Each structure stands twice: as structure tokens, then as C-alpha cells.
Coordinates of N, CA and C in Angstrom, one line a residue:
M1 N 3.4 -22.8 -11.3 CA 4.0 -22.2 -12.5 C 5.5 -22.3 -12.5
N2 N 6.1 -22.7 -13.6 CA 7.6 -22.7 -13.7 C 8.1 -21.3 -13.7
Q3 N 9.2 -21.0 -13.0 CA 9.6 -19.6 -12.8 C 10.0 -19.0 -14.2
T4 N 10.3 -19.8 -15.2 CA 10.7 -19.2 -16.5 C 9.6 -19.0 -17.4
E5 N 8.4 -19.4 -17.0 CA 7.2 -19.2 -17.9 C 6.8 -17.7 -17.9
P6 N 6.1 -17.2 -18.9 CA 5.6 -15.8 -19.0 C 4.6 -15.6 -17.9
F7 N 4.4 -14.4 -17.4 CA 3.4 -14.1 -16.4 C 2.0 -14.4 -16.9
E8 N 1.8 -14.3 -18.3 CA 0.5 -14.4 -18.8 C 0.0 -15.9 -18.7
N9 N 0.8 -16.8 -18.4 CA 0.4 -18.2 -18.3 C -0.3 -18.5 -17.0
S10 N -0.5 -17.5 -16.1 CA -1.2 -17.7 -14.9 C -2.5 -16.9 -14.9
P11 N -3.6 -17.5 -15.4 CA -4.8 -16.7 -15.6 C -5.5 -16.4 -14.3
L12 N -6.2 -15.3 -14.2 CA -7.0 -14.9 -13.0 C -8.4 -14.9 -13.4
T13 N -9.2 -15.7 -12.7 CA -10.6 -15.8 -12.9 C -11.4 -15.1 -11.8
L14 N -12.4 -14.2 -12.3 CA -13.2 -13.4 -11.3 C -14.7 -13.8 -11.5
S15 N -15.3 -14.1 -10.4 CA -16.8 -14.4 -10.4 C -17.5 -13.2 -9.7
I16 N -18.5 -12.7 -10.3 CA -19.2 -11.6 -9.7 C -20.6 -12.1 -9.2
C17 N -20.9 -11.8 -7.9 CA -22.2 -12.3 -7.4 C -23.0 -11.0 -6.9
S18 N -24.3 -11.0 -7.2 CA -25.2 -10.0 -6.8 C -26.6 -10.4 -6.8
D19 N -27.3 -10.0 -5.8 CA -28.8 -10.4 -5.7 C -29.6 -9.4 -6.5
K20 N -29.0 -8.4 -7.1 CA -29.7 -7.4 -7.9 C -29.4 -7.5 -9.4
G21 N -28.7 -8.5 -9.8 CA -28.3 -8.7 -11.2 C -27.0 -8.0 -11.5
V22 N -26.3 -8.5 -12.5 CA -25.0 -7.9 -12.9 C -25.1 -7.4 -14.3
R23 N -24.9 -6.0 -14.4 CA -24.9 -5.4 -15.7 C -23.5 -5.4 -16.4
A24 N -23.5 -5.2 -17.7 CA -22.2 -5.2 -18.4 C -21.3 -4.1 -17.8
K25 N -21.9 -3.0 -17.4 CA -21.1 -1.9 -16.8 C -20.4 -2.4 -15.5
D26 N -21.2 -3.2 -14.7 CA -20.6 -3.7 -13.4 C -19.5 -4.6 -13.7
T27 N -19.6 -5.4 -14.7 CA -18.5 -6.4 -15.1 C -17.2 -5.6 -15.5
C28 N -17.4 -4.5 -16.3 CA -16.3 -3.7 -16.7 C -15.6 -3.0 -15.5
E29 N -16.4 -2.5 -14.6 CA -15.9 -1.8 -13.4 C -15.2 -2.8 -12.5
A30 N -15.7 -4.0 -12.4 CA -15.1 -5.0 -11.5 C -13.7 -5.4 -12.1
S31 N -13.7 -5.5 -13.4 CA -12.5 -5.9 -14.1 C -11.4 -4.9 -14.0
D32 N -11.8 -3.6 -14.1 CA -10.9 -2.5 -14.0 C -10.3 -2.4 -12.5
L33 N -11.2 -2.7 -11.6 CA -10.8 -2.6 -10.2 C -9.8 -3.7 -9.8
I34 N -10.1 -4.9 -10.3 CA -9.2 -6.1 -10.0 C -7.8 -5.8 -10.7
T35 N -7.9 -5.3 -12.0 CA -6.6 -5.0 -12.7 C -5.8 -4.0 -11.9
W36 N -6.4 -3.0 -11.4 CA -5.7 -2.0 -10.6 C -5.2 -2.5 -9.3
Y37 N -6.1 -3.3 -8.6 CA -5.7 -3.8 -7.3 C -4.5 -4.7 -7.3
F38 N -4.5 -5.6 -8.3 CA -3.4 -6.6 -8.4 C -2.3 -6.1 -9.4
A39 N -2.4 -4.9 -9.8 CA -1.3 -4.3 -10.7 C -1.0 -5.1 -11.9
L40 N -2.1 -5.6 -12.5 CA -1.9 -6.5 -13.6 C -1.4 -5.9 -14.9
N41 N -1.4 -4.6 -15.0 CA -0.9 -3.9 -16.2 C 0.6 -3.5 -16.0
D42 N 1.2 -3.8 -14.8 CA 2.6 -3.5 -14.7 C 3.4 -4.4 -15.5
N43 N 4.4 -3.8 -16.1 CA 5.4 -4.6 -17.0 C 6.6 -4.9 -16.1
L44 N 6.6 -6.1 -15.5 CA 7.7 -6.5 -14.6 C 9.1 -6.6 -15.3
M45 N 9.0 -6.8 -16.6 CA 10.3 -6.8 -17.4 C 11.0 -5.5 -17.3
D46 N 10.3 -4.4 -17.2 CA 10.9 -3.1 -17.1 C 11.6 -3.0 -15.7
F47 N 11.0 -3.6 -14.7 CA 11.5 -3.6 -13.3 C 12.8 -4.4 -13.3
L48 N 12.8 -5.6 -14.0 CA 14.0 -6.5 -14.0 C 15.1 -5.8 -14.8
D49 N 14.8 -5.0 -15.8 CA 15.8 -4.3 -16.5 C 16.4 -3.2 -15.6
A50 N 15.6 -2.6 -14.8 CA 16.0 -1.5 -14.0 C 17.0 -1.9 -12.9
I51 N 16.8 -3.1 -12.4 CA 17.6 -3.6 -11.3 C 18.7 -4.6 -11.8
C52 N 19.0 -4.7 -13.1 CA 19.9 -5.7 -13.6 C 21.3 -5.5 -13.1
S53 N 21.7 -4.2 -12.7 CA 23.0 -4.0 -12.2 C 23.2 -4.2 -10.7
D54 N 22.1 -4.6 -10.1 CA 22.1 -4.8 -8.6 C 22.0 -6.3 -8.4
P55 N 23.0 -7.0 -8.1 CA 23.0 -8.5 -8.0 C 22.1 -8.9 -6.8
V56 N 22.0 -8.1 -5.7 CA 21.2 -8.5 -4.6 C 19.7 -8.5 -4.9
M57 N 19.3 -7.4 -5.5 CA 17.8 -7.2 -5.8 C 17.5 -8.1 -7.0
K58 N 18.4 -8.3 -7.9 CA 18.2 -9.2 -9.1 C 17.9 -10.6 -8.6
N59 N 18.7 -11.1 -7.6 CA 18.5 -12.4 -7.1 C 17.2 -12.5 -6.3
L60 N 16.9 -11.5 -5.6 CA 15.6 -11.5 -4.8 C 14.4 -11.5 -5.8
A61 N 14.5 -10.7 -6.8 CA 13.4 -10.7 -7.8 C 13.2 -12.0 -8.5
H62 N 14.3 -12.8 -8.7 CA 14.2 -14.1 -9.2 C 13.5 -15.1 -8.3
R63 N 13.8 -14.9 -7.0 CA 13.2 -15.8 -6.0 C 11.7 -15.5 -5.8
L64 N 11.4 -14.2 -6.0 CA 10.0 -13.8 -5.9 C 9.4 -13.5 -7.3
Y65 N 9.8 -14.3 -8.2 CA 9.4 -14.0 -9.6 C 7.9 -13.9 -9.9
G66 N 7.6 -12.7 -10.5 CA 6.2 -12.5 -10.8 C 5.5 -11.6 -9.8
L67 N 6.1 -11.4 -8.6 CA 5.5 -10.6 -7.6 C 5.2 -9.2 -8.0
R68 N 3.9 -8.7 -7.7 CA 3.5 -7.4 -8.0 C 3.1 -6.7 -6.8
S69 N 3.2 -5.4 -6.7 CA 2.8 -4.6 -5.5 C 1.3 -4.2 -5.7
P70 N 0.4 -4.7 -4.9 CA -1.0 -4.4 -5.0 C -1.3 -2.9 -4.6
A71 N -2.4 -2.4 -5.1 CA -2.8 -1.0 -4.8 C -4.2 -1.1 -4.1
T72 N -4.4 -0.1 -3.3 CA -5.8 -0.1 -2.6 C -6.8 0.4 -3.6
P73 N -8.1 0.0 -3.5 CA -9.1 0.5 -4.4 C -9.3 2.0 -4.5
T74 N -9.0 2.7 -3.4 CA -9.1 4.1 -3.4 C -7.9 4.7 -2.7
V75 N -7.7 6.0 -3.0 CA -6.6 6.7 -2.3 C -7.0 7.0 -0.8
F76 N -8.2 7.1 -0.6 CA -8.7 7.3 0.8 C -8.3 6.2 1.7
E77 N -8.5 5.0 1.2 CA -8.1 3.8 2.0 C -6.6 3.7 2.3
A78 N -5.8 4.1 1.3 CA -4.4 4.1 1.5 C -4.0 5.2 2.5
L79 N -4.6 6.3 2.4 CA -4.3 7.4 3.4 C -4.7 7.1 4.8
I80 N -5.9 6.5 5.0 CA -6.3 6.2 6.3 C -5.5 5.1 6.9
D81 N -5.2 4.0 6.1 CA -4.3 3.0 6.6 C -2.9 3.5 7.0
S82 N -2.4 4.5 6.2 CA -1.1 5.0 6.5 C -1.1 5.8 7.8
V83 N -2.2 6.5 8.1 CA -2.4 7.3 9.3 C -2.4 6.3 10.5
I84 N -3.2 5.2 10.3 CA -3.3 4.2 11.4 C -1.9 3.6 11.7
E85 N -1.1 3.5 10.7 CA 0.2 2.8 10.9 C 1.3 3.7 11.4
Q86 N 1.0 5.0 11.6 CA 2.0 5.9 12.1 C 2.6 5.5 13.5
Q87 N 3.9 5.4 13.5 CA 4.6 5.2 14.8 C 4.2 3.9 15.6
I88 N 3.8 2.9 14.9 CA 3.5 1.6 15.5 C 4.0 0.5 14.6
S89 N 4.2 -0.7 15.1 CA 4.6 -1.8 14.3 C 3.6 -2.2 13.3
L90 N 4.0 -2.9 12.3 CA 3.0 -3.3 11.2 C 2.1 -4.3 11.8
S91 N 2.5 -5.2 12.6 CA 1.6 -6.3 13.2 C 0.5 -5.6 14.0
V92 N 0.9 -4.6 14.9 CA -0.1 -4.0 15.7 C -1.1 -3.2 14.8
A93 N -0.5 -2.5 13.7 CA -1.3 -1.8 12.8 C -2.4 -2.7 12.1
R94 N -2.0 -3.8 11.7 CA -2.9 -4.8 11.0 C -4.0 -5.1 12.0
S95 N -3.7 -5.3 13.2 CA -4.8 -5.7 14.2 C -5.8 -4.5 14.4
L96 N -5.2 -3.3 14.4 CA -6.1 -2.1 14.6 C -6.9 -1.9 13.3
E97 N -6.4 -2.1 12.2 CA -7.1 -1.9 10.9 C -8.3 -3.0 10.9
Y98 N -8.0 -4.2 11.3 CA -9.0 -5.2 11.3 C -10.2 -4.8 12.2
R99 N -9.9 -4.2 13.4 CA -10.9 -3.8 14.3 C -11.7 -2.6 13.7
F100 N -10.9 -1.7 13.1 CA -11.5 -0.5 12.5 C -12.5 -0.8 11.4
I101 N -12.2 -1.8 10.5 CA -13.1 -2.2 9.5 C -14.3 -2.8 10.0
R102 N -14.2 -3.7 11.0 CA -15.3 -4.4 11.6 C -16.2 -3.4 12.4
Q103 N -15.6 -2.4 13.0 CA -16.4 -1.5 13.8 C -17.2 -0.5 12.9
F104 N -16.6 0.0 11.9 CA -17.2 1.1 11.1 C -17.6 0.7 9.7
G105 N -17.1 -0.4 9.2 CA -17.4 -0.7 7.8 C -18.8 -1.3 7.6
R106 N -19.4 -1.1 6.5 CA -20.7 -1.6 6.2 C -20.5 -3.1 5.9
T107 N -21.6 -3.9 6.0 CA -21.5 -5.3 5.8 C -22.4 -5.8 4.6
C108 N -22.0 -6.9 4.1 CA -22.8 -7.5 3.1 C -22.7 -9.1 3.2
F109 N -23.6 -9.7 2.6 CA -23.6 -11.2 2.6 C -23.4 -11.7 1.2
V110 N -22.4 -12.6 1.1 CA -22.1 -13.2 -0.2 C -22.2 -14.7 -0.1
N111 N -23.1 -15.3 -0.7 CA -23.3 -16.8 -0.6 C -23.5 -17.2 0.9
G112 N -24.2 -16.3 1.6 CA -24.5 -16.7 3.0 C -23.4 -16.3 4.0
D113 N -22.2 -15.8 3.5 CA -21.1 -15.4 4.3 C -21.1 -13.9 4.6
L114 N -20.8 -13.5 5.8 CA -20.8 -12.1 6.1 C -19.4 -11.5 5.8
H115 N -19.4 -10.4 5.1 CA -18.2 -9.7 4.7 C -18.3 -8.2 5.2
Y116 N -17.1 -7.6 5.5 CA -17.0 -6.2 5.9 C -16.4 -5.4 4.9
C117 N -17.0 -4.2 4.6 CA -16.4 -3.3 3.6 C -15.6 -2.3 4.3
Y118 N -14.6 -1.7 3.6 CA -13.8 -0.7 4.2 C -14.7 0.6 4.4
P119 N -14.6 1.2 5.6 CA -15.4 2.4 5.9 C -15.3 3.5 4.8
L120 N -16.4 4.1 4.5 CA -16.4 5.3 3.6 C -16.2 6.6 4.4
P121 N -15.8 7.7 3.7 CA -15.8 9.0 4.4 C -17.0 9.3 5.1
E122 N -18.2 9.0 4.5 CA -19.5 9.4 5.2 C -19.7 8.5 6.4
D123 N -19.1 7.4 6.5 CA -19.2 6.5 7.7 C -18.4 7.1 8.9
L124 N -17.4 7.9 8.6 CA -16.5 8.3 9.6 C -16.6 9.8 10.0
A125 N -17.2 10.6 9.1 CA -17.2 12.0 9.2 C -17.9 12.5 10.5
G126 N -19.0 11.8 10.9 CA -19.7 12.2 12.1 C -19.3 11.6 13.4
L127 N -18.2 10.9 13.4 CA -17.7 10.2 14.6 C -16.9 11.2 15.5
E128 N -16.7 10.8 16.7 CA -15.9 11.6 17.7 C -14.6 10.7 18.0
P129 N -13.5 11.4 18.5 CA -12.3 10.7 18.9 C -12.6 9.5 19.8
S130 N -13.6 9.6 20.7 CA -13.9 8.5 21.6 C -14.4 7.3 20.9
D131 N -15.0 7.5 19.7 CA -15.5 6.3 18.9 C -14.3 5.5 18.4
F132 N -13.2 6.2 18.0 CA -12.1 5.6 17.5 C -11.3 4.9 18.5
R133 N -11.3 5.4 19.8 CA -10.6 4.8 20.8 C -11.1 3.4 21.1
R134 N -12.3 3.1 20.8 CA -12.8 1.7 20.9 C -12.1 0.7 20.0
C135 N -11.4 1.2 19.0 CA -10.6 0.4 18.1 C -9.2 0.3 18.5
G136 N -8.8 1.1 19.6 CA -7.5 1.1 20.0 C -6.6 2.2 19.5
F137 N -7.3 3.2 18.8 CA -6.6 4.4 18.3 C -6.4 5.4 19.4
T138 N -5.4 6.3 19.2 CA -5.3 7.4 20.1 C -6.3 8.4 19.7
S139 N -6.7 9.3 20.6 CA -7.6 10.4 20.2 C -7.2 11.2 19.1
R140 N -5.8 11.5 19.0 CA -5.3 12.3 18.0 C -5.4 11.6 16.6
K141 N -5.2 10.3 16.5 CA -5.4 9.7 15.2 C -6.8 9.7 14.8
G142 N -7.7 9.5 15.8 CA -9.1 9.6 15.5 C -9.5 10.9 15.0
E143 N -9.0 12.0 15.5 CA -9.2 13.3 15.0 C -8.8 13.5 13.5
Y144 N -7.6 12.9 13.3 CA -7.0 13.0 11.9 C -8.0 12.3 10.9
I145 N -8.4 11.1 11.3 CA -9.2 10.3 10.3 C -10.6 11.0 10.2
R146 N -11.1 11.5 11.3 CA -12.4 12.1 11.2 C -12.4 13.4 10.3
D147 N -11.3 14.2 10.6 CA -11.2 15.5 9.9 C -11.0 15.3 8.4
I148 N -10.2 14.2 8.0 CA -10.0 13.9 6.6 C -11.3 13.5 6.0
S149 N -12.1 12.7 6.7 CA -13.4 12.3 6.2 C -14.3 13.4 6.0
R150 N -14.3 14.4 7.0 CA -15.2 15.5 6.9 C -14.8 16.4 5.7
S151 N -13.5 16.6 5.5 CA -13.1 17.4 4.3 C -13.5 16.8 3.0
I152 N -13.5 15.5 2.9 CA -14.0 14.8 1.7 C -15.5 15.0 1.5
E153 N -16.2 14.8 2.6 CA -17.7 14.9 2.6 C -18.1 16.4 2.2
K154 N -17.4 17.4 2.7 CA -17.7 18.8 2.4 C -17.2 19.2 1.0
G155 N -16.5 18.3 0.3 CA -16.0 18.6 -1.0 C -14.8 19.5 -1.0
N156 N -14.1 19.6 0.1 CA -12.9 20.3 0.2 C -11.6 19.5 -0.1
L157 N -11.8 18.2 -0.2 CA -10.6 17.4 -0.5 C -11.0 16.3 -1.5
D158 N -10.3 16.2 -2.6 CA -10.6 15.1 -3.6 C -9.3 14.3 -3.7
L159 N -9.2 13.2 -3.0 CA -7.9 12.4 -3.0 C -7.7 11.7 -4.4
E160 N -8.8 11.3 -5.0 CA -8.7 10.6 -6.3 C -8.1 11.5 -7.4
S161 N -8.2 12.8 -7.2 CA -7.7 13.7 -8.2 C -6.2 13.7 -8.3
F162 N -5.5 13.2 -7.2 CA -4.1 13.1 -7.2 C -3.6 12.1 -8.3
K163 N -4.4 11.2 -8.8 CA -4.0 10.2 -9.8 C -3.7 10.9 -11.1
K164 N -4.2 12.2 -11.3 CA -3.9 12.9 -12.5 C -2.7 13.8 -12.3
V165 N -2.1 13.9 -11.1 CA -0.9 14.7 -10.9 C 0.3 13.9 -11.2
R166 N 1.2 14.5 -12.1 CA 2.4 13.7 -12.6 C 3.5 13.8 -11.6
D167 N 3.7 14.9 -11.0 CA 4.9 15.2 -10.1 C 4.6 14.7 -8.7
N168 N 5.4 13.7 -8.3 CA 5.3 13.2 -6.9 C 5.5 14.3 -5.8
A169 N 6.4 15.2 -6.1 CA 6.7 16.2 -5.1 C 5.5 17.1 -4.9
D170 N 4.7 17.3 -5.9 CA 3.5 18.1 -5.8 C 2.5 17.4 -4.9
I171 N 2.4 16.1 -5.1 CA 1.5 15.3 -4.3 C 1.9 15.3 -2.8
V172 N 3.2 15.1 -2.6 CA 3.7 15.1 -1.2 C 3.4 16.4 -0.5
E173 N 3.6 17.5 -1.3 CA 3.4 18.9 -0.7 C 1.9 19.1 -0.4
A174 N 1.1 18.6 -1.3 CA -0.4 18.8 -1.1 C -0.9 17.9 0.1
L175 N -0.4 16.7 0.2 CA -0.9 15.8 1.2 C -0.4 16.3 2.6
C176 N 0.8 16.9 2.6 CA 1.4 17.4 3.9 C 0.7 18.6 4.4
Q177 N -0.2 19.2 3.6 CA -1.0 20.3 4.1 C -2.2 19.9 4.9
I178 N -2.5 18.5 4.9 CA -3.5 18.0 5.7 C -3.0 17.7 7.1
R179 N -3.9 18.1 8.1 CA -3.5 17.9 9.5 C -3.2 16.4 9.7
G180 N -2.1 16.1 10.3 CA -1.7 14.8 10.7 C -0.9 14.0 9.7
I181 N -0.7 14.7 8.5 CA 0.0 14.0 7.4 C 1.4 14.6 7.3
G182 N 2.4 13.7 7.4 CA 3.8 14.1 7.2 C 4.3 13.4 5.9
R183 N 5.6 13.6 5.7 CA 6.2 13.0 4.4 C 6.1 11.5 4.4
W184 N 6.4 10.8 5.5 CA 6.3 9.4 5.5 C 4.9 8.9 5.1
T185 N 3.9 9.5 5.7 CA 2.5 9.1 5.4 C 2.1 9.4 4.0
A186 N 2.6 10.5 3.5 CA 2.3 10.9 2.1 C 2.9 9.9 1.1
E187 N 4.2 9.6 1.4 CA 4.9 8.7 0.4 C 4.3 7.3 0.5
L188 N 3.9 6.8 1.7 CA 3.2 5.5 1.8 C 1.9 5.5 1.0
T189 N 1.2 6.6 1.1 CA -0.1 6.7 0.4 C 0.1 6.7 -1.1
M190 N 1.2 7.3 -1.6 CA 1.5 7.3 -3.0 C 1.8 5.9 -3.5
L191 N 2.5 5.2 -2.7 CA 2.8 3.8 -3.1 C 1.6 2.9 -3.1
R192 N 0.7 3.0 -2.1 CA -0.4 2.1 -2.0 C -1.6 2.6 -2.8
G193 N -1.9 3.9 -2.7 CA -3.1 4.4 -3.3 C -3.0 4.9 -4.7
L194 N -1.8 5.4 -5.1 CA -1.6 5.9 -6.4 C -0.7 5.0 -7.3
H195 N -0.2 4.0 -6.6 CA 0.7 3.0 -7.3 C 1.9 3.7 -8.0
R196 N 2.5 4.6 -7.3 CA 3.7 5.3 -7.8 C 4.9 4.5 -7.3
M197 N 5.4 3.6 -8.2 CA 6.5 2.7 -7.9 C 7.8 3.4 -7.7
D198 N 7.9 4.7 -7.9 CA 9.1 5.4 -7.7 C 9.1 6.1 -6.3
A199 N 8.0 6.0 -5.6 CA 7.9 6.6 -4.3 C 8.7 5.8 -3.3
F200 N 9.4 6.5 -2.4 CA 10.3 5.8 -1.5 C 10.3 6.4 -0.1
P201 N 9.6 5.8 0.9 CA 9.5 6.3 2.2 C 10.8 6.1 3.0
A202 N 11.8 6.9 2.8 CA 13.1 6.6 3.4 C 13.1 6.8 4.9
D203 N 12.1 7.5 5.5 CA 12.0 7.7 6.9 C 11.4 6.5 7.6
D204 N 11.0 5.5 6.8 CA 10.4 4.3 7.4 C 11.5 3.4 8.1
I205 N 11.4 3.3 9.4 CA 12.4 2.6 10.2 C 12.5 1.1 9.8
A206 N 11.3 0.5 9.6 CA 11.3 -0.9 9.2 C 12.0 -1.1 7.8
L207 N 11.7 -0.2 6.9 CA 12.4 -0.3 5.6 C 13.9 -0.1 5.7
R208 N 14.3 0.8 6.5 CA 15.7 1.0 6.6 C 16.4 -0.2 7.2
R209 N 15.7 -0.8 8.1 CA 16.2 -2.1 8.7 C 16.4 -3.2 7.7
M210 N 15.4 -3.3 6.8 CA 15.4 -4.3 5.7 C 16.6 -4.0 4.8
I211 N 16.7 -2.8 4.4 CA 17.8 -2.4 3.5 C 19.2 -2.7 4.2
S212 N 19.3 -2.3 5.4 CA 20.5 -2.6 6.2 C 20.8 -4.1 6.2
R213 N 19.8 -4.9 6.4 CA 20.0 -6.4 6.4 C 20.5 -6.9 5.1
W214 N 20.0 -6.4 4.0 CA 20.4 -7.0 2.7 C 21.6 -6.3 2.1
Y215 N 21.9 -5.0 2.5 CA 23.0 -4.3 1.8 C 24.1 -3.7 2.7
H216 N 23.8 -3.7 4.0 CA 24.8 -3.1 4.9 C 25.2 -4.0 6.1
N217 N 25.0 -5.3 6.0 CA 25.4 -6.2 7.0 C 24.7 -6.0 8.4
G218 N 23.5 -5.4 8.3 CA 22.8 -5.2 9.6 C 23.1 -3.9 10.3
K219 N 24.1 -3.1 9.8 CA 24.5 -1.9 10.4 C 23.4 -0.8 10.3
K220 N 23.1 -0.1 11.4 CA 22.1 0.9 11.4 C 22.4 2.0 10.4
I221 N 21.4 2.3 9.5 CA 21.7 3.3 8.5 C 20.7 4.5 8.6
S222 N 21.1 5.6 8.0 CA 20.2 6.8 8.0 C 19.3 6.8 6.8
A223 N 18.4 7.8 6.8 CA 17.5 7.9 5.7 C 18.2 8.2 4.4
S224 N 19.2 9.1 4.5 CA 20.0 9.4 3.3 C 20.8 8.2 2.8
E225 N 21.3 7.4 3.7 CA 22.0 6.2 3.2 C 21.0 5.2 2.5
A226 N 19.8 5.2 3.0 CA 18.8 4.3 2.4 C 18.4 4.8 1.0
V227 N 18.3 6.1 0.9 CA 18.1 6.8 -0.4 C 19.2 6.5 -1.4
K228 N 20.4 6.5 -0.9 CA 21.6 6.3 -1.8 C 21.6 4.8 -2.3
T229 N 21.2 3.9 -1.4 CA 21.1 2.5 -1.8 C 20.0 2.3 -2.8
A230 N 18.9 3.0 -2.6 CA 17.7 2.8 -3.5 C 17.9 3.5 -4.9
E231 N 18.9 4.3 -5.0 CA 19.1 5.0 -6.3 C 19.4 4.0 -7.4
Q232 N 20.0 2.8 -7.1 CA 20.3 1.9 -8.1 C 19.0 1.1 -8.6
W233 N 17.9 1.4 -8.0 CA 16.6 0.8 -8.5 C 15.8 1.7 -9.4
G234 N 16.4 2.8 -9.7 CA 15.8 3.7 -10.7 C 14.4 4.1 -10.3
E235 N 13.4 4.0 -11.3 CA 12.1 4.4 -11.1 C 11.2 3.3 -10.3
Y236 N 11.9 2.3 -9.9 CA 11.2 1.2 -9.2 C 11.6 1.1 -7.7
K237 N 12.0 2.2 -7.1 CA 12.4 2.2 -5.7 C 11.3 1.6 -4.8
G238 N 10.0 2.0 -5.0 CA 8.9 1.5 -4.2 C 8.7 0.0 -4.4
L239 N 8.8 -0.5 -5.7 CA 8.5 -1.9 -5.9 C 9.7 -2.7 -5.3
A240 N 10.9 -2.2 -5.4 CA 12.0 -3.0 -4.8 C 11.9 -3.0 -3.3
S241 N 11.4 -1.9 -2.7 CA 11.1 -1.9 -1.3 C 10.1 -3.0 -0.9
F242 N 9.1 -3.1 -1.8 CA 8.0 -4.1 -1.5 C 8.6 -5.5 -1.6
Y243 N 9.6 -5.8 -2.5 CA 10.2 -7.1 -2.5 C 11.0 -7.4 -1.2
L244 N 11.6 -6.3 -0.7 CA 12.3 -6.5 0.6 C 11.3 -6.9 1.7
E245 N 10.2 -6.2 1.7 CA 9.2 -6.4 2.7 C 8.6 -7.9 2.6
V246 N 8.3 -8.3 1.4 CA 7.8 -9.6 1.2 C 8.8 -10.7 1.6
A247 N 10.1 -10.4 1.2 CA 11.2 -11.3 1.6 C 11.2 -11.6 3.1
E248 N 11.1 -10.5 3.8 CA 11.1 -10.6 5.3 C 9.9 -11.4 5.8
Y249 N 8.8 -11.2 5.2 CA 7.6 -11.9 5.6 C 7.7 -13.4 5.3
C250 N 8.3 -13.7 4.2 CA 8.5 -15.1 3.8 C 9.7 -15.8 4.4
G251 N 10.5 -15.0 5.2 CA 11.6 -15.6 5.8 C 12.8 -15.9 4.9
I252 N 12.9 -15.1 3.8 CA 14.0 -15.3 2.8 C 15.2 -14.7 3.4
I253 N 16.3 -15.4 3.4 CA 17.5 -14.9 4.1 C 18.5 -14.3 3.1
P254 N 19.1 -13.2 3.4 CA 20.2 -12.6 2.5 C 21.4 -13.5 2.4
G255 N 21.9 -13.5 1.2 CA 23.1 -14.3 1.0 C 22.9 -15.7 0.4
V256 N 21.6 -16.1 0.5 CA 21.3 -17.4 -0.1 C 20.7 -17.2 -1.5
R257 N 21.4 -17.7 -2.5 CA 21.1 -17.5 -3.9 C 20.1 -18.6 -4.4
S258 N 19.2 -18.2 -5.2 CA 18.3 -19.2 -5.8 C 19.0 -20.0 -6.9
I259 N 18.5 -21.2 -7.2 CA 19.1 -22.0 -8.2 C 18.4 -21.9 -9.5

């Protein structure tokens, strides 16, 4: 696709397979899920307007034109992933998450290929910390994940209800009442599971390093300095952070402008 073409010129085709038949309701639910997962309803022109006064992010957005920040299918998945990623590198976390899904997720076959589903709360509620250690988790993280799952199973915790809460501060406060959840984990969960593009995990060391690389010549910065830099992104602090993350993954170098 030419970078100047509208986003709508890149169609997304979805095929649904089932050995039990596909109902109209299933098609609608699948469509809604894919729309949510790939953030297809996001208006990226609003994002471009919000960052127009920042030449660095404006240039980066042009180089990654059309990039959207995906959301997890459930808030539960976002919260558990965020717990897993606490105080470890992203590459290590991805490896642990892969083992976690294969160890505890349910399986299904699609066209003869085996697929693993993300574990559900009922799959995890009856486990012990020693079960999680087989995936490489610490006993403490295993306890956090098990206890969250048990709270959901008992009806004491409804993570999906946070989608109806308007104020991010209220969500952070509520999530931080859960054992093992701090502000960083709560903000990351809001970004991924609630698709709150104004959430900004300033305590994230990797994010601060990325901001430093692009805006502070690699100098080590504090969380407050990261927040000050992010203020120019308005309500799209989280999305702008995602652009920095993808830029690093793709090897895009600061100071090189696109043509």
C-alpha cells in the first residue's frame, strides 16, 4: 500500500472454521473481536493531529504509517501477561508466556493443525505455585496469577467491568487493590486490555530508555521526565509509546527522516 493512501484501502478478510457449524451470531462476535483486537475503529487521523507539534513523533508516525496498537481479547489476558512481565526483559517474558499458554491453555485443531488457547481463569484457579514453576515463573508470580483466577471464579472480581469505567485513575486504584498489582502493571493492563491510549506506564524502564534514545540523546531519564516528554502527545501517550516500541523492534534509528 502506498503510504499516502487511506487506511480503508487495505481490506482485512476473516475466515471462520468450525466443525459444529457457524451461526450468524458467531460471525458477528468474531467480527467484533477482530475489530477490537486490531483496533480497527481507531481514528489515526486524530492521533496524527495530536502529535503534529512534535517533529520527532510526527516523522516516526509517517515511517510507521497506519500502525495501530492491538488489544487483548480480554482484560484477564492483559493483566496476566503484565504480571508475567514484571521485572524481567520482554524477550524473557515472551518465552515464559509461550510456555504458560502451551502448559495450561486448552487446545483445538483447525484444518488439522494444533492450536493453543490462552488459559481461562477456571484453568488456573486450582493450580499451586509449584505448577507455575514448571513454566519458569517464581512461586510468588504463580500465587498472584492463581489468586486472580480464583477471585474471578468466585465472582469477586470482574475485570471486564472496567471497560465501563471512564476515569483511568479509578481503574488504577481498583487494580492496585489486587495482590501483586502495582501501578506499572495496572497501566500496562489498561493499555492492552482496555485499549486506553492515554495510559502511560512511566515507570517502565524500557519505555524510558526508548524515550531517552529519541528525545534526550540517550541520557538516563526519570519517570517524571518521561511524563513531561509524553505530555506533547496529549490523549495518545500510550499509542505514541507503542510507536517507539515498534520502532525499536524494527531497527528504526533516531535522526533518520523518511522521504
